[in-house]
CSV table of C-alpha atoms in Angstrom, one decimal:
chain,number,residue,atom,x,y,z
T,1,MET,CA,-3.7,131.0,122.5
T,2,SER,CA,0.0,130.8,121.2
T,3,ASN,CA,2.1,127.4,120.6
T,4,ASN,CA,5.5,128.6,122.5
T,5,LYS,CA,6.7,124.9,122.2
T,6,ILE,CA,10.5,124.5,121.1
T,7,LYS,CA,11.1,121.9,118.6
T,8,SER,CA,14.0,119.4,119.9
T,9,PHE,CA,14.9,115.9,120.1
T,10,THR,CA,13.7,113.8,123.0
T,11,LEU,CA,16.1,112.0,125.6
T,12,PRO,CA,15.4,108.8,124.2
T,13,GLU,CA,16.1,109.9,120.8
T,14,LEU,CA,19.6,111.4,121.9
T,15,LEU,CA,20.5,108.0,123.6
T,16,VAL,CA,20.0,105.9,120.5
T,17,VAL,CA,22.1,108.5,118.4
T,18,MET,CA,24.8,108.5,121.0
T,19,ILE,CA,24.7,104.5,121.2
T,20,ILE,CA,24.9,104.4,117.4
T,21,THR,CA,27.9,106.8,117.2
T,22,VAL,CA,29.7,104.8,119.9
T,23,ILE,CA,29.1,101.5,117.8
T,24,VAL,CA,30.2,103.3,114.6
T,25,VAL,CA,33.2,104.9,116.6
T,26,GLY,CA,34.4,101.6,118.3
T,27,MET,CA,34.3,99.7,114.8
T,28,ALA,CA,36.3,102.4,113.1
T,29,PHE,CA,39.0,102.0,115.9
T,30,SER,CA,39.1,98.4,115.5
T,31,VAL,CA,39.5,98.3,111.9
T,32,LEU,CA,42.2,101.0,112.4
T,33,ARG,CA,43.8,98.8,114.5
T,34,MET,CA,43.8,95.7,112.2
T,35,VAL,CA,45.3,98.0,109.4
T,36,GLN,CA,48.0,99.1,111.8
T,37,ARG,CA,48.9,95.4,112.6
T,38,GLN,CA,49.0,94.6,108.8
T,39,ILE,CA,51.4,97.5,108.3
T,40,HIS,CA,53.7,96.3,111.0
T,41,ALA,CA,53.8,92.8,109.7
T,42,ILE,CA,54.5,94.0,106.1
T,43,GLN,CA,57.1,96.3,107.8
T,44,THR,CA,58.7,93.5,109.7
T,45,ASN,CA,58.7,91.1,106.6
T,46,PHE,CA,60.2,93.9,104.5
T,47,GLU,CA,63.1,94.6,106.9
T,48,ARG,CA,63.7,90.7,107.1
T,49,THR,CA,63.9,90.3,103.5
T,50,THR,CA,66.4,93.0,103.1
T,51,ASN,CA,68.4,92.3,105.7
T,52,LEU,CA,68.6,88.6,104.2
T,53,ALA,CA,69.4,89.8,100.8
T,54,LEU,CA,72.2,92.2,102.3
T,55,PHE,CA,73.5,89.4,104.4
T,56,GLU,CA,73.6,87.0,101.3
T,57,GLN,CA,75.1,89.8,99.0
T,58,ARG,CA,77.8,90.7,101.7
T,59,LEU,CA,78.5,87.1,102.2
T,60,TRP,CA,78.9,86.1,98.6
T,61,GLN,CA,81.3,89.2,98.1
T,62,ASP,CA,83.3,88.2,101.2
T,63,PHE,CA,83.6,84.6,100.1
T,64,ASN,CA,85.1,85.6,96.6
T,65,GLU,CA,87.3,88.2,97.9
T,66,MET,CA,89.2,86.1,100.4
T,67,ASN,CA,91.9,83.5,99.8
T,68,SER,CA,91.5,81.5,103.0
T,69,ILE,CA,88.4,80.3,104.3
T,70,ARG,CA,88.0,78.5,107.5
T,71,TYR,CA,85.1,77.2,109.8
T,72,LYS,CA,85.2,76.1,113.4
T,73,GLU,CA,82.4,76.0,116.2
T,74,ASN,CA,80.1,78.3,114.5
T,75,ILE,CA,82.9,80.9,113.4
T,76,LEU,CA,83.5,81.6,110.0
T,77,ILE,CA,87.1,83.1,109.3
T,78,LEU,CA,87.8,84.6,105.9
T,79,GLU,CA,91.4,85.9,105.2
T,80,SER,CA,93.1,87.8,102.6
T,81,GLU,CA,96.6,89.5,102.4
T,82,MET,CA,94.6,92.8,102.9
T,83,ASP,CA,91.8,91.7,105.6
T,84,THR,CA,90.2,89.6,107.9
T,85,VAL,CA,86.4,89.0,108.2
T,86,VAL,CA,84.9,86.9,110.8
T,87,TYR,CA,81.5,85.9,111.1
T,88,LEU,CA,80.1,84.6,114.5
T,89,PHE,CA,76.6,82.5,114.0
T,90,GLN,CA,74.6,82.4,117.0
T,91,LYS,CA,71.3,81.5,117.9
T,92,ASN,CA,69.3,84.9,117.5
T,93,TYR,CA,72.0,86.8,115.6
T,94,ILE,CA,75.3,86.8,113.4
T,95,LEU,CA,78.1,89.1,114.1
T,96,ARG,CA,80.2,90.2,111.0
T,97,ASN,CA,83.1,91.7,112.6
T,98,LYS,CA,81.5,94.0,114.7
T,99,ASP,CA,78.3,94.5,113.0
T,100,THR,CA,75.2,92.5,114.5
T,101,LEU,CA,72.7,91.0,111.8
T,102,LYS,CA,69.5,90.0,113.4
T,103,LEU,CA,69.2,87.0,111.7
T,104,GLN,CA,68.4,83.4,112.5
T,105,LEU,CA,70.6,81.6,110.4
T,106,THR,CA,72.6,78.3,110.8
T,107,ALA,CA,75.4,76.8,108.7
T,108,ASN,CA,74.0,73.5,107.7
T,109,LYS,CA,76.9,71.9,105.3
T,110,LEU,CA,80.3,72.7,104.8
T,111,TYR,CA,82.2,71.6,101.6
T,112,PHE,CA,85.9,71.7,100.7
T,113,LYS,CA,86.7,70.4,97.1
T,114,GLY,CA,83.1,69.2,96.6
T,115,LYS,CA,83.2,66.8,99.7
T,116,VAL,CA,81.4,67.5,102.7
T,117,VAL,CA,83.3,68.5,105.8
T,118,LYS,CA,82.9,69.3,109.5
T,119,GLU,CA,85.3,72.1,110.0
T,120,GLY,CA,88.7,73.5,108.8
T,121,ASP,CA,89.1,74.7,105.4
T,122,ILE,CA,86.1,75.3,103.0
T,123,ASP,CA,85.1,76.6,99.7
T,124,ALA,CA,81.4,76.3,100.1
T,125,LEU,CA,78.6,76.7,102.9
T,126,SER,CA,75.2,75.8,102.9
T,127,ILE,CA,73.1,78.0,105.4
T,128,SER,CA,69.5,77.8,106.3
T,129,GLY,CA,66.9,79.7,108.4
T,130,ASN,CA,65.8,78.1,111.5
T,131,SER,CA,62.1,77.9,112.5
T,132,LYS,CA,61.5,81.5,111.8
T,133,LEU,CA,62.5,81.1,108.2
T,134,PRO,CA,62.1,77.3,107.2
T,135,GLU,CA,62.0,78.0,103.5
T,136,TYR,CA,65.1,80.1,103.4
T,137,GLU,CA,68.4,78.6,102.5
T,138,ILE,CA,71.5,79.9,100.5
T,139,PHE,CA,74.5,78.3,99.1
T,140,VAL,CA,77.7,80.2,98.9
T,141,SER,CA,80.6,79.0,97.0
T,142,LYS,CA,84.0,80.1,96.0
T,143,ILE,CA,85.9,79.6,92.6
T,144,ASN,CA,89.3,78.2,93.9
T,145,ASP,CA,92.3,79.5,91.9
T,146,LEU,CA,95.6,77.9,91.5
T,147,THR,CA,96.9,79.7,94.6
T,148,LEU,CA,94.7,77.3,97.0
T,149,PHE,CA,96.1,74.3,95.3
T,150,MET,CA,99.8,75.7,95.4
T,151,ASN,CA,99.5,76.7,99.1
T,152,SER,CA,97.5,73.3,100.0
T,153,GLU,CA,99.6,70.3,101.8
T,154,ASN,CA,99.2,67.8,98.8
T,155,GLY,CA,99.8,70.0,96.0
T,156,ILE,CA,97.5,69.8,92.8
């Protein structure tokens, strides 16, 4: 009598292996999804930080290159003999001339000659983030030169 039995796995053994495989693959996909969320959060944070740094740098440059700076109703107008730059502060973005910056910033305080003003000529500006950036605040100021005092109504 010969033994012609083929060695193989039983159906319950195959089912157990398949269930374990499904559990392991499911856990791997859930870990992958968590990693993707973390990467997306890091990328978003990096983009926001980069945009804020570029905005701050450009605002400082504009502030100190222009001769006349005025603010009225969420519009910052910076003028020189050669150029005019306009910043429009909206709720969810800022327009700089024709460029749209996806930043939620608000002009908090306006200063002229060291005093807080509501609008008109300014030489310093305090900007802060809304609820999205509660810790973010910048202060931009201009060093007034003699031409400002010579052109002002009251003189020096």
